[in-house]
Tab-separated table of C-alpha atoms in Angstrom:
chain	number	residue	atom	x	y	z
A	25	MET	CA	-50.998	-69.692	232.877
A	26	ASP	CA	-49.432	-66.714	231.235
A	27	SER	CA	-47.856	-64.197	233.575
A	28	PRO	CA	-49.644	-60.843	233.922
A	29	LYS	CA	-48.715	-58.067	231.528
A	30	GLN	CA	-47.475	-54.880	233.200
A	31	SER	CA	-45.342	-51.853	232.415
A	32	LEU	CA	-42.640	-50.895	234.879
A	33	ASP	CA	-40.818	-47.618	235.431
A	34	ILE	CA	-37.828	-47.931	237.735
A	35	ALA	CA	-36.327	-44.587	238.765
A	36	LEU	CA	-32.609	-44.323	238.052
A	37	ALA	CA	-31.742	-47.906	238.908
A	38	GLU	CA	-28.002	-48.355	239.169
A	39	LEU	CA	-26.743	-51.507	237.536
A	40	PRO	CA	-23.383	-52.616	238.965
A	41	LYS	CA	-20.567	-53.258	236.568
A	42	PHE	CA	-19.037	-56.737	236.786
A	43	ASP	CA	-15.409	-56.717	237.831
A	44	SER	CA	-13.571	-59.790	236.546
A	45	SER	CA	-10.566	-59.142	238.767
A	46	ASN	CA	-12.354	-60.116	241.978
A	47	GLY	CA	-15.252	-62.123	240.615
A	48	GLY	CA	-17.911	-59.735	241.813
A	49	PRO	CA	-19.543	-56.447	241.112
A	50	ALA	CA	-17.428	-53.350	241.014
A	51	SER	CA	-18.048	-50.420	243.287
A	52	PRO	CA	-21.103	-48.378	242.394
A	53	SER	CA	-20.638	-45.783	239.711
A	54	THR	CA	-21.405	-42.177	240.342
A	55	PRO	CA	-24.519	-40.398	239.083
A	56	GLY	CA	-24.062	-39.220	235.556
A	57	SER	CA	-21.590	-41.958	234.602
A	58	SER	CA	-22.202	-44.281	231.695
A	59	HIS	CA	-23.103	-47.165	234.060
A	60	TRP	CA	-26.326	-45.556	235.273
A	61	ARG	CA	-29.311	-47.168	233.603
A	62	ARG	CA	-33.087	-46.855	233.581
A	63	THR	CA	-35.673	-49.578	232.917
A	64	ILE	CA	-38.131	-48.074	230.466
A	65	PHE	CA	-40.622	-50.863	229.647
A	66	THR	CA	-41.273	-54.563	230.075
A	67	GLU	CA	-44.219	-56.520	228.745
A	68	ASP	CA	-43.828	-59.541	230.989
A	69	LEU	CA	-42.785	-59.619	234.626
A	70	ASP	CA	-40.836	-62.797	233.907
A	71	ALA	CA	-39.061	-61.250	230.936
A	72	PRO	CA	-35.465	-60.051	231.305
A	73	VAL	CA	-35.061	-56.400	232.262
A	74	THR	CA	-33.725	-54.107	229.582
A	75	ALA	CA	-32.007	-50.799	230.175
A	76	VAL	CA	-31.163	-47.712	228.208
A	77	ALA	CA	-28.066	-45.621	228.961
A	78	LEU	CA	-28.468	-41.954	229.814
A	79	PRO	CA	-26.148	-39.470	228.088
A	80	PRO	CA	-23.077	-38.574	230.169
A	81	VAL	CA	-22.890	-35.455	232.330
A	82	ASP	CA	-20.333	-32.688	231.628
A	83	SER	CA	-19.228	-34.216	228.332
A	84	GLY	CA	-20.426	-35.782	225.138
A	85	PHE	CA	-22.328	-34.581	222.105
A	86	HIS	CA	-25.733	-34.264	223.750
A	87	ALA	CA	-24.485	-32.122	226.651
A	88	TYR	CA	-22.737	-29.673	224.353
A	89	ALA	CA	-25.611	-29.716	221.870
A	90	TYR	CA	-27.936	-28.705	224.708
A	91	LEU	CA	-25.517	-25.927	225.695
A	92	ALA	CA	-25.394	-24.633	222.109
A	93	SER	CA	-29.192	-24.619	221.934
A	94	ALA	CA	-29.551	-22.846	225.278
A	95	PHE	CA	-26.919	-20.306	224.156
A	96	THR	CA	-29.002	-19.629	221.044
A	97	PHE	CA	-32.138	-18.968	223.090
A	98	GLU	CA	-30.192	-16.731	225.480
A	99	LEU	CA	-28.972	-14.678	222.516
A	100	LEU	CA	-32.427	-14.407	220.963
A	101	VAL	CA	-34.347	-13.576	224.138
A	102	TRP	CA	-32.038	-11.001	225.699
A	103	SER	CA	-30.395	-9.269	222.729
A	104	LEU	CA	-33.544	-7.317	221.790
A	105	PRO	CA	-34.131	-5.749	225.247
A	106	PHE	CA	-30.419	-4.917	225.486
A	107	SER	CA	-30.628	-3.213	222.087
A	108	TYR	CA	-33.681	-1.103	222.860
A	109	GLY	CA	-31.677	2.125	222.659
A	110	VAL	CA	-31.578	1.707	218.884
A	111	PHE	CA	-35.349	1.289	218.720
A	112	LEU	CA	-35.953	4.231	221.059
A	113	ASN	CA	-33.808	6.494	218.911
A	114	TYR	CA	-35.768	5.457	215.805
A	115	TYR	CA	-39.118	5.969	217.514
A	116	THR	CA	-38.298	9.482	218.702
A	117	THR	CA	-36.536	10.690	215.551
A	118	VAL	CA	-38.468	8.945	212.766
A	119	LEU	CA	-41.644	7.085	213.710
A	120	PHE	CA	-43.051	9.746	216.037
A	121	LYS	CA	-40.970	12.712	214.894
A	122	ASN	CA	-44.101	14.835	214.533
A	123	GLY	CA	-44.921	14.338	218.200
A	124	ASP	CA	-47.430	12.239	220.120
A	125	SER	CA	-49.158	12.726	223.455
A	126	GLN	CA	-47.899	9.284	224.522
A	127	LEU	CA	-44.200	9.859	223.872
A	128	HIS	CA	-43.493	9.537	227.591
A	129	LEU	CA	-44.426	5.846	227.306
A	130	LEU	CA	-41.566	5.003	224.940
A	131	PRO	CA	-38.867	4.561	227.642
A	132	LEU	CA	-41.292	2.269	229.458
A	133	VAL	CA	-41.080	-0.209	226.574
A	134	GLY	CA	-37.396	-0.810	227.298
A	135	THR	CA	-37.937	-1.143	231.054
A	136	LEU	CA	-40.759	-3.644	230.577
A	137	SER	CA	-38.939	-5.677	227.941
A	138	SER	CA	-36.201	-6.599	230.413
A	139	GLY	CA	-37.926	-6.232	233.783
A	140	ILE	CA	-40.870	-8.489	232.946
A	141	ILE	CA	-38.552	-11.262	231.752
A	142	TYR	CA	-36.745	-11.231	235.079
A	143	ILE	CA	-39.751	-10.862	237.376
A	144	ALA	CA	-42.146	-13.197	235.531
A	145	SER	CA	-39.656	-16.010	236.036
A	146	LEU	CA	-40.934	-16.113	239.614
A	147	LEU	CA	-44.153	-17.598	238.188
A	148	VAL	CA	-42.812	-19.629	235.264
A	149	LEU	CA	-40.012	-21.524	237.008
A	150	PRO	CA	-42.140	-22.975	239.850
A	151	LEU	CA	-44.785	-23.873	237.259
A	152	VAL	CA	-42.428	-25.952	235.137
A	153	LEU	CA	-40.990	-27.489	238.297
A	154	ARG	CA	-44.468	-28.622	239.304
A	155	TYR	CA	-45.318	-29.887	235.792
A	156	PRO	CA	-41.944	-30.872	234.255
A	157	ALA	CA	-43.526	-32.848	231.413
A	158	HIS	CA	-44.908	-29.588	229.996
A	159	LYS	CA	-41.591	-27.716	229.748
A	160	ARG	CA	-41.487	-28.072	225.976
A	161	ASN	CA	-45.126	-26.977	225.594
A	162	VAL	CA	-44.512	-23.863	227.720
A	163	SER	CA	-41.446	-22.971	225.634
A	164	ILE	CA	-43.320	-23.417	222.356
A	165	ALA	CA	-46.167	-21.220	223.622
A	166	GLY	CA	-43.549	-18.660	224.610
A	167	LEU	CA	-42.056	-18.715	221.119
A	168	VAL	CA	-45.496	-18.040	219.627
A	169	LEU	CA	-45.937	-15.051	221.947
A	170	CYS	CA	-42.463	-13.696	221.120
A	171	VAL	CA	-43.050	-13.855	217.377
A	172	SER	CA	-46.564	-12.406	217.778
A	173	GLY	CA	-45.294	-9.539	219.919
A	174	LEU	CA	-42.535	-8.640	217.473
A	175	ALA	CA	-44.813	-8.895	214.454
A	176	GLY	CA	-47.488	-6.882	216.244
A	177	ALA	CA	-44.993	-4.109	216.974
A	178	GLY	CA	-44.628	-3.659	213.234
A	179	PHE	CA	-48.257	-2.513	213.070
A	180	ALA	CA	-47.963	-0.028	215.950
A	181	THR	CA	-49.196	3.501	215.258
A	182	ARG	CA	-49.105	4.806	218.839
A	183	PRO	CA	-46.565	4.347	221.671
A	184	ILE	CA	-49.121	2.415	223.717
A	185	HIS	CA	-49.190	-0.214	220.972
A	186	LEU	CA	-45.440	-0.708	221.419
A	187	VAL	CA	-45.869	-1.006	225.185
A	188	LEU	CA	-48.388	-3.805	224.680
A	189	THR	CA	-46.517	-5.685	221.929
A	190	GLN	CA	-42.770	-5.153	222.227
A	191	GLY	CA	-42.946	-4.402	225.947
A	192	ILE	CA	-45.452	-6.891	227.398
A	193	VAL	CA	-46.379	-9.646	224.917
A	194	TYR	CA	-42.790	-10.212	223.788
A	195	SER	CA	-41.444	-10.207	227.357
A	196	LEU	CA	-44.021	-12.671	228.676
A	197	GLY	CA	-43.273	-14.945	225.735
A	198	ALA	CA	-39.522	-14.631	226.303
A	199	THR	CA	-39.948	-15.711	229.917
A	200	MET	CA	-41.982	-18.760	228.903
A	201	LEU	CA	-39.554	-19.606	226.103
A	202	PHE	CA	-36.233	-19.336	227.903
A	203	PHE	CA	-36.570	-20.385	231.533
A	204	PRO	CA	-37.980	-23.916	231.035
A	205	ILE	CA	-34.897	-24.592	228.894
A	206	LEU	CA	-32.606	-23.095	231.535
A	207	THR	CA	-33.889	-25.543	234.179
A	208	CYS	CA	-32.359	-28.444	232.233
A	209	LEU	CA	-28.799	-27.189	232.689
A	210	PRO	CA	-28.160	-28.880	236.091
A	211	GLU	CA	-29.046	-32.215	234.515
A	212	TRP	CA	-26.390	-31.830	231.824
A	213	PHE	CA	-23.574	-30.160	233.786
A	214	SER	CA	-22.345	-30.741	237.321
A	215	VAL	CA	-18.586	-30.310	237.741
A	216	LYS	CA	-18.430	-27.897	234.791
A	217	ARG	CA	-21.642	-26.073	235.667
A	218	GLY	CA	-19.965	-22.705	236.259
A	219	LEU	CA	-18.214	-22.814	232.882
A	220	ALA	CA	-21.430	-23.939	231.181
A	221	ASN	CA	-23.329	-21.026	232.711
A	222	GLY	CA	-20.629	-18.620	231.591
A	223	ILE	CA	-20.870	-19.852	228.006
A	224	LEU	CA	-24.682	-19.789	228.087
A	225	PHE	CA	-25.010	-16.284	229.530
A	226	SER	CA	-22.401	-14.919	227.117
A	227	GLY	CA	-25.096	-15.160	224.442
A	228	THR	CA	-26.457	-11.870	225.770
A	229	GLY	CA	-23.112	-10.174	225.213
A	230	LEU	CA	-22.738	-11.505	221.689
A	231	GLY	CA	-26.300	-10.514	220.849
A	232	GLY	CA	-25.677	-7.084	222.354
A	233	VAL	CA	-22.944	-6.537	219.782
A	234	ILE	CA	-24.720	-7.874	216.682
A	235	VAL	CA	-28.388	-6.979	217.139
A	236	PRO	CA	-28.064	-3.172	217.597
A	237	PHE	CA	-26.361	-2.795	214.231
A	238	LEU	CA	-28.724	-5.284	212.563
A	239	ALA	CA	-31.847	-3.586	213.956
A	240	GLU	CA	-30.599	-0.134	212.998
A	241	ALA	CA	-29.900	-1.263	209.428
A	242	LEU	CA	-33.332	-2.884	209.062
A	243	LEU	CA	-35.205	0.098	210.525
A	244	ASN	CA	-33.388	2.626	208.362
A	245	ARG	CA	-33.781	0.617	205.170
A	246	PHE	CA	-37.279	-0.861	205.471
A	247	GLY	CA	-39.077	1.166	208.123
A	248	HIS	CA	-40.514	-0.224	211.330
A	249	HIS	CA	-43.330	-2.256	209.705
A	250	LYS	CA	-41.182	-4.445	207.458
A	251	ALA	CA	-38.263	-4.422	209.915
A	252	PHE	CA	-40.308	-5.996	212.704
A	253	ILE	CA	-41.796	-8.582	210.334
A	254	ILE	CA	-38.266	-9.549	209.258
A	255	ILE	CA	-37.059	-9.661	212.884
A	256	ALA	CA	-40.029	-11.847	213.885
A	257	CYS	CA	-39.355	-14.263	211.004
A	258	MET	CA	-35.649	-14.428	211.855
A	259	PHE	CA	-36.458	-15.020	215.521
A	260	GLY	CA	-38.749	-17.940	214.729
A	261	SER	CA	-36.537	-19.488	212.054
A	262	ILE	CA	-33.506	-19.532	214.389
A	263	ALA	CA	-35.430	-20.709	217.459
A	264	CYS	CA	-37.219	-23.675	215.856
A	265	PRO	CA	-34.084	-25.718	214.976
A	266	ALA	CA	-32.619	-24.940	218.405
A	267	PHE	CA	-35.495	-26.854	220.019
A	268	ILE	CA	-34.069	-30.145	218.733
A	269	TYR	CA	-31.423	-30.417	221.462
A	270	ALA	CA	-32.920	-28.056	224.051
A	271	LYS	CA	-34.216	-30.971	226.074
A	272	PRO	CA	-33.703	-32.487	229.534
A	273	ARG	CA	-31.206	-35.247	230.124
A	274	LEU	CA	-33.506	-37.258	232.395
A	275	PRO	CA	-36.806	-38.647	231.075
A	276	TYR	CA	-39.821	-36.881	232.509
A	277	THR	CA	-40.825	-40.025	234.407
A	278	GLN	CA	-37.617	-39.666	236.405
A	279	THR	CA	-38.464	-36.124	237.498
A	280	ARG	CA	-40.291	-35.932	240.766
A	281	ALA	CA	-43.023	-33.299	240.882
A	282	SER	CA	-43.661	-32.100	244.390
A	283	ASN	CA	-47.182	-31.290	245.525
A	284	GLU	CA	-45.812	-28.991	248.202
A	285	LEU	CA	-43.625	-25.946	247.776
A	286	ASP	CA	-40.453	-26.552	249.759
A	287	LEU	CA	-39.472	-23.334	251.524
A	288	SER	CA	-37.074	-24.892	253.999
A	289	PHE	CA	-34.154	-23.096	252.372
A	290	MET	CA	-35.460	-19.834	253.848
A	291	LYS	CA	-34.064	-20.807	257.236
A	292	ASN	CA	-30.547	-20.853	255.756
A	293	GLN	CA	-28.774	-17.573	256.517
A	294	ALA	CA	-26.651	-17.959	253.371
A	295	PHE	CA	-29.828	-17.692	251.270
A	296	TRP	CA	-30.638	-14.243	252.648
A	297	LEU	CA	-27.026	-13.136	252.291
A	298	PHE	CA	-26.932	-14.101	248.607
A	299	ILE	CA	-30.341	-12.536	247.864
A	300	ILE	CA	-29.387	-9.213	249.484
A	301	ALA	CA	-26.033	-9.166	247.694
A	302	ASN	CA	-27.751	-9.985	244.406
A	303	LEU	CA	-30.286	-7.165	244.823
A	304	VAL	CA	-27.603	-4.610	245.734
A	305	GLN	CA	-25.455	-5.676	242.795
A	306	ALA	CA	-28.450	-5.372	240.447
A	307	LEU	CA	-29.218	-1.848	241.658
A	308	ALA	CA	-25.721	-0.776	240.655
A	309	ASN	CA	-25.125	-3.066	237.696
A	310	PHE	CA	-27.550	-1.594	235.151
A	311	LEU	CA	-26.721	2.091	235.622
A	312	PRO	CA	-23.456	2.339	233.627
A	313	GLY	CA	-24.986	0.593	230.604
A	314	ILE	CA	-28.070	2.814	230.669
A	315	TYR	CA	-26.167	6.099	230.830
A	316	LEU	CA	-23.033	5.470	228.773
A	317	PRO	CA	-24.472	6.997	225.556
A	318	SER	CA	-25.817	10.092	227.326
A	319	PHE	CA	-22.578	10.449	229.311
A	320	ALA	CA	-20.643	10.420	226.036
A	321	SER	CA	-22.940	13.133	224.662
A	322	ASP	CA	-22.418	15.260	227.778
A	323	LEU	CA	-18.670	14.930	227.206
A	324	ARG	CA	-19.396	16.422	223.765
A	325	LEU	CA	-18.405	13.201	222.035
A	326	SER	CA	-20.241	11.943	218.951
A	327	THR	CA	-23.276	9.682	219.241
A	328	THR	CA	-21.211	6.966	217.552
A	329	SER	CA	-18.816	7.082	220.504
A	330	GLY	CA	-21.590	6.202	222.951
A	331	THR	CA	-22.830	3.369	220.734
A	332	LEU	CA	-19.289	2.059	220.364
A	333	ALA	CA	-18.775	2.127	224.148
A	334	LEU	CA	-22.010	0.200	224.709
A	335	SER	CA	-21.063	-2.391	222.078
A	336	LEU	CA	-17.635	-2.870	223.643
A	337	MET	CA	-19.231	-3.347	227.049
A	338	ASN	CA	-21.444	-6.114	225.660
A	339	ALA	CA	-18.586	-7.657	223.693
A	340	PHE	CA	-16.188	-7.873	226.642
A	341	SER	CA	-18.858	-9.439	228.830
A	342	VAL	CA	-18.467	-12.642	226.787
A	343	PRO	CA	-14.905	-13.564	227.879
A	344	GLY	CA	-15.655	-12.243	231.366
A	345	LEU	CA	-18.627	-14.548	231.805
A	346	ILE	CA	-16.693	-17.571	230.576
A	347	LEU	CA	-13.590	-16.852	232.679
A	348	ILE	CA	-15.430	-16.063	235.930
A	349	GLY	CA	-17.754	-19.027	235.444
A	350	GLY	CA	-14.828	-21.337	234.763
A	351	MET	CA	-12.962	-20.029	237.814
A	352	SER	CA	-15.921	-20.923	240.042
A	353	ASP	CA	-15.528	-24.561	238.953
A	354	ARG	CA	-11.815	-24.799	239.711
A	355	PHE	CA	-11.196	-22.438	242.626
A	356	ASP	CA	-12.858	-21.259	245.795
A	357	LEU	CA	-16.127	-19.486	244.942
A	358	ARG	CA	-15.007	-16.411	246.883
A	359	TRP	CA	-12.297	-15.655	244.323
A	360	SER	CA	-14.908	-15.399	241.563
A	361	ILE	CA	-17.101	-13.154	243.738
A	362	PHE	CA	-14.189	-10.840	244.507
A	363	MET	CA	-13.079	-10.740	240.873
A	364	SER	CA	-16.525	-9.692	239.634
A	365	THR	CA	-17.516	-7.204	242.350
A	366	ILE	CA	-14.198	-5.533	243.146
A	367	GLY	CA	-13.169	-5.453	239.487
A	368	SER	CA	-16.468	-3.726	238.600
A	369	ALA	CA	-16.166	-1.277	241.511
A	370	LEU	CA	-12.638	-0.243	240.565
A	371	ALA	CA	-13.641	0.191	236.927
A	372	ILE	CA	-16.478	2.519	237.979
A	373	LEU	CA	-14.752	4.539	240.705
A	374	VAL	CA	-11.271	4.792	239.212
A	375	VAL	CA	-11.779	4.715	235.436
A	376	TRP	CA	-15.312	6.042	234.810
A	377	GLY	CA	-15.018	8.590	237.600
A	378	PHE	CA	-11.869	10.080	236.066
A	379	THR	CA	-12.981	9.904	232.444
A	380	ALA	CA	-12.875	13.115	230.402
A	381	HIS	CA	-12.065	11.818	226.913
A	382	LEU	CA	-13.018	9.025	224.551
A	383	ALA	CA	-10.059	6.722	225.245
A	384	PRO	CA	-10.667	6.237	229.002
A	385	LEU	CA	-14.395	5.903	228.319
A	386	LEU	CA	-13.735	2.966	225.993
A	387	VAL	CA	-11.312	1.450	228.501
A	388	PHE	CA	-14.004	1.680	231.164
A	389	ALA	CA	-16.559	0.034	228.865
A	390	CYS	CA	-14.215	-2.900	228.254
A	391	LEU	CA	-13.267	-3.377	231.915
A	392	TYR	CA	-16.776	-2.989	233.280
A	393	GLY	CA	-18.260	-5.303	230.659
A	394	PHE	CA	-15.644	-7.924	231.494
A	395	PHE	CA	-16.175	-7.920	235.275
A	396	SER	CA	-19.799	-6.949	235.920
A	397	GLY	CA	-21.681	-9.714	234.106
A	398	GLY	CA	-19.838	-12.464	235.960
A	399	PHE	CA	-21.905	-12.085	239.117
A	400	SER	CA	-25.056	-13.578	237.607
A	401	VAL	CA	-23.156	-16.576	236.264
A	402	LEU	CA	-22.421	-17.520	239.887
A	403	TRP	CA	-26.094	-18.080	240.747
A	404	PRO	CA	-25.921	-21.885	240.279
A	405	LYS	CA	-22.968	-21.952	242.666
A	406	PHE	CA	-24.933	-19.919	245.211
A	407	ILE	CA	-27.807	-22.378	244.803
A	408	GLY	CA	-25.433	-25.283	245.390
A	409	VAL	CA	-24.324	-23.739	248.693
A	410	ILE	CA	-27.931	-23.247	249.822
A	411	SER	CA	-29.535	-26.476	248.625
A	412	LYS	CA	-26.556	-28.866	248.491
A	413	ASP	CA	-27.363	-29.350	244.788
A	414	ASP	CA	-30.902	-30.612	245.438
A	415	PRO	CA	-32.357	-30.580	241.876
A	416	HIS	CA	-35.885	-30.059	243.174
A	417	LEU	CA	-34.934	-26.708	244.731
A	418	TYR	CA	-32.956	-25.481	241.725
A	419	SER	CA	-35.878	-23.926	239.821
A	420	THR	CA	-37.343	-22.289	242.925
A	421	LEU	CA	-34.061	-20.718	243.978
A	422	MET	CA	-33.125	-19.701	240.443
A	423	SER	CA	-36.471	-17.903	240.078
A	424	LEU	CA	-35.780	-15.947	243.270
A	425	PHE	CA	-32.311	-14.884	242.128
A	426	ILE	CA	-33.588	-13.872	238.706
A	427	SER	CA	-36.625	-11.991	240.025
A	428	SER	CA	-34.570	-10.147	242.658
A	429	ARG	CA	-32.264	-9.039	239.855
A	430	GLY	CA	-35.324	-7.868	237.932
A	431	LEU	CA	-36.481	-5.904	240.974
A	432	GLY	CA	-33.094	-4.201	241.085
A	433	ASN	CA	-33.392	-3.458	237.374
A	434	VAL	CA	-36.787	-1.797	237.778
A	435	LEU	CA	-35.812	0.190	240.889
A	436	SER	CA	-32.549	1.437	239.403
A	437	GLY	CA	-34.460	3.552	236.850
A	438	PRO	CA	-36.220	6.004	239.207
A	439	LEU	CA	-33.272	5.851	241.606
A	440	SER	CA	-30.867	6.997	238.906
A	441	THR	CA	-33.207	9.837	237.929
A	442	ALA	CA	-33.157	11.065	241.526
A	443	LEU	CA	-29.357	10.814	241.698
A	444	LEU	CA	-28.878	12.772	238.479
A	445	GLY	CA	-31.316	15.452	239.613
A	446	HIS	CA	-29.420	16.277	242.798
A	447	SER	CA	-25.699	16.635	242.252
A	448	PRO	CA	-23.688	18.690	244.730
A	449	MET	CA	-20.577	17.682	242.764
A	450	TYR	CA	-21.581	19.417	239.516
A	451	ASP	CA	-18.954	21.997	238.491
A	452	VAL	CA	-17.074	21.261	241.722
A	453	ALA	CA	-15.457	17.886	241.048
A	454	LYS	CA	-13.309	17.228	238.007
A	455	PHE	CA	-13.418	14.595	235.277
A	456	GLY	CA	-16.388	12.224	235.189
A	457	TYR	CA	-17.421	13.035	238.752
A	458	GLY	CA	-18.128	16.623	237.746
A	459	VAL	CA	-19.963	15.978	234.472
A	460	LYS	CA	-23.562	17.203	234.626
A	461	GLY	CA	-24.757	15.351	237.712
A	462	TYR	CA	-23.009	12.023	237.140
A	463	GLY	CA	-20.891	12.227	240.313
A	464	PRO	CA	-23.512	10.758	242.700
A	465	LEU	CA	-24.468	8.164	240.089
A	466	ILE	CA	-20.867	6.998	239.726
A	467	LEU	CA	-20.353	6.876	243.485
A	468	PHE	CA	-23.586	4.962	244.046
A	469	SER	CA	-22.743	2.393	241.351
A	470	GLY	CA	-19.207	1.853	242.601
A	471	CYS	CA	-20.170	1.621	246.263
A	472	GLY	CA	-23.029	-0.746	245.398
A	473	MET	CA	-20.588	-3.078	243.684
A	474	LEU	CA	-18.269	-2.944	246.689
A	475	LEU	CA	-21.153	-3.683	249.050
A	476	SER	CA	-22.166	-6.745	247.030
A	477	THR	CA	-18.855	-8.366	248.025
A	478	ILE	CA	-20.692	-9.392	251.219
A	479	ALA	CA	-21.632	-12.491	249.237
A	480	ALA	CA	-18.063	-13.713	249.794
A	481	THR	CA	-18.768	-14.086	253.525
A	482	TYR	CA	-21.154	-16.984	252.847
A	483	PRO	CA	-18.989	-19.676	254.546
A	484	HIS	CA	-19.704	-17.956	257.857
A	485	PHE	CA	-23.475	-18.312	257.277
A	486	ALA	CA	-23.794	-21.510	255.218
A	487	HIS	CA	-24.406	-23.795	258.198
A	488	LYS	CA	-26.413	-21.370	260.312
A	489	THR	CA	-30.174	-21.205	260.449
A	490	ILE	CA	-32.729	-18.694	261.599
A	491	GLU	CA	-36.164	-19.182	263.062
A	492	VAL	CA	-38.783	-18.794	260.349
A	493	ASN	CA	-42.526	-19.298	260.511
A	494	ILE	CA	-43.798	-20.155	257.048
A	495	THR	CA	-47.447	-20.306	256.083
A	496	PHE	CA	-48.240	-21.472	252.560
A	497	GLY	CA	-51.825	-22.376	251.701
A	498	THR	CA	-53.092	-24.640	254.435
A	499	THR	CA	-49.666	-25.941	255.367
A	500	ARG	CA	-47.823	-24.408	258.294
A	501	ARG	CA	-44.174	-25.202	258.783
A	502	GLU	CA	-41.886	-24.077	261.564
A	503	THR	CA	-38.121	-24.169	261.310
A	504	VAL	CA	-35.886	-23.381	264.251
A	505	GLU	CA	-32.231	-23.091	264.774
């Protein structure tokens, strides 16, 4: 009688390598090595088992091809929100130069275009963790929304239309496009994960240098209608080829989807330390970039000077991200934390605070851009401390770090307005501290960066727990020290 026909799926079976020196199998290879194999299909239970090798971790064409693809999506998604100042200037001076009752909505477009991307990740990342086989479908749907939002902005005749298209539709699409791809990074990089994150996140800095000048040229030459159509076409034409290698390393059948949201990490004191430090750093981090152009104008410098300072800040974030990320792979994580937070604080308090001319302003832009962006590249390292590199917690924890940064981004706007409106240092202090209300803003930003160094105390909290009562749906879980 013929044997029954069945298909088998064996999860990450490790096949030992034969060692001829001792006549037996060699010691087991480590995860990610070339000796890890997976059985993908057999027609007959009596047939010999076949195996297919997985691509190596931290090296090889496929790992670096994924990194290049993810870098491309990082550049595309984040460069437009970080270049919104160019669009805002065009809207106020050209598109709506005759006035509009909704002009007060125009700054909201910029806030939404970045804030929604951060905060909506809290919904998208757990979703793709629960349904990992649909990561590609979610990203493709996000691309459609991005292109639709950008194209729709070209037909805007009122500020509210820009809020809906460039502010909301584009941002929701960007969240769906980018974050499912980001979740694949831990599969491709382990030892070199910090360096890989630094390279990936540097796409924002590179885009922040190129896109402002490109958008300004398109708007001035073609007007907003044709410019947005061109931008939408460019966005789609660059993103589509990048999908080829923006894929997970492990087959979807190897990815365990949990029916229950694991919140056990909330009992880890290090989790709360990192989240608080991340929120404080975010509150301070966005303020210098937002106000550099207006600060340059209040120093009676040309508008080109402010744009140049902002471009230099974005440009110098690229080597900073790569260096700080690479350091976190080779040295104690605390050195990278200190380098980012203390370097940023000194740049703000010592250089920006004593700026009165163009040269020190540009020096500040370079130093702050280099140090400040490195904090976010350390998130995977923070997650490793909390979860011991559990891949099933990666997406959940990453969504919390990203969304808490988005919360800091949103809150920093009204907070900065309040700080600028009440300045006891105006006309009393000298240099940057005495420029039209910027003294409290500079002090708040610098002190916030210094306070975020509390993240470096994580070894004291990493193995301590707190009592937490968690209720999620119908499941009640109690964790105690």
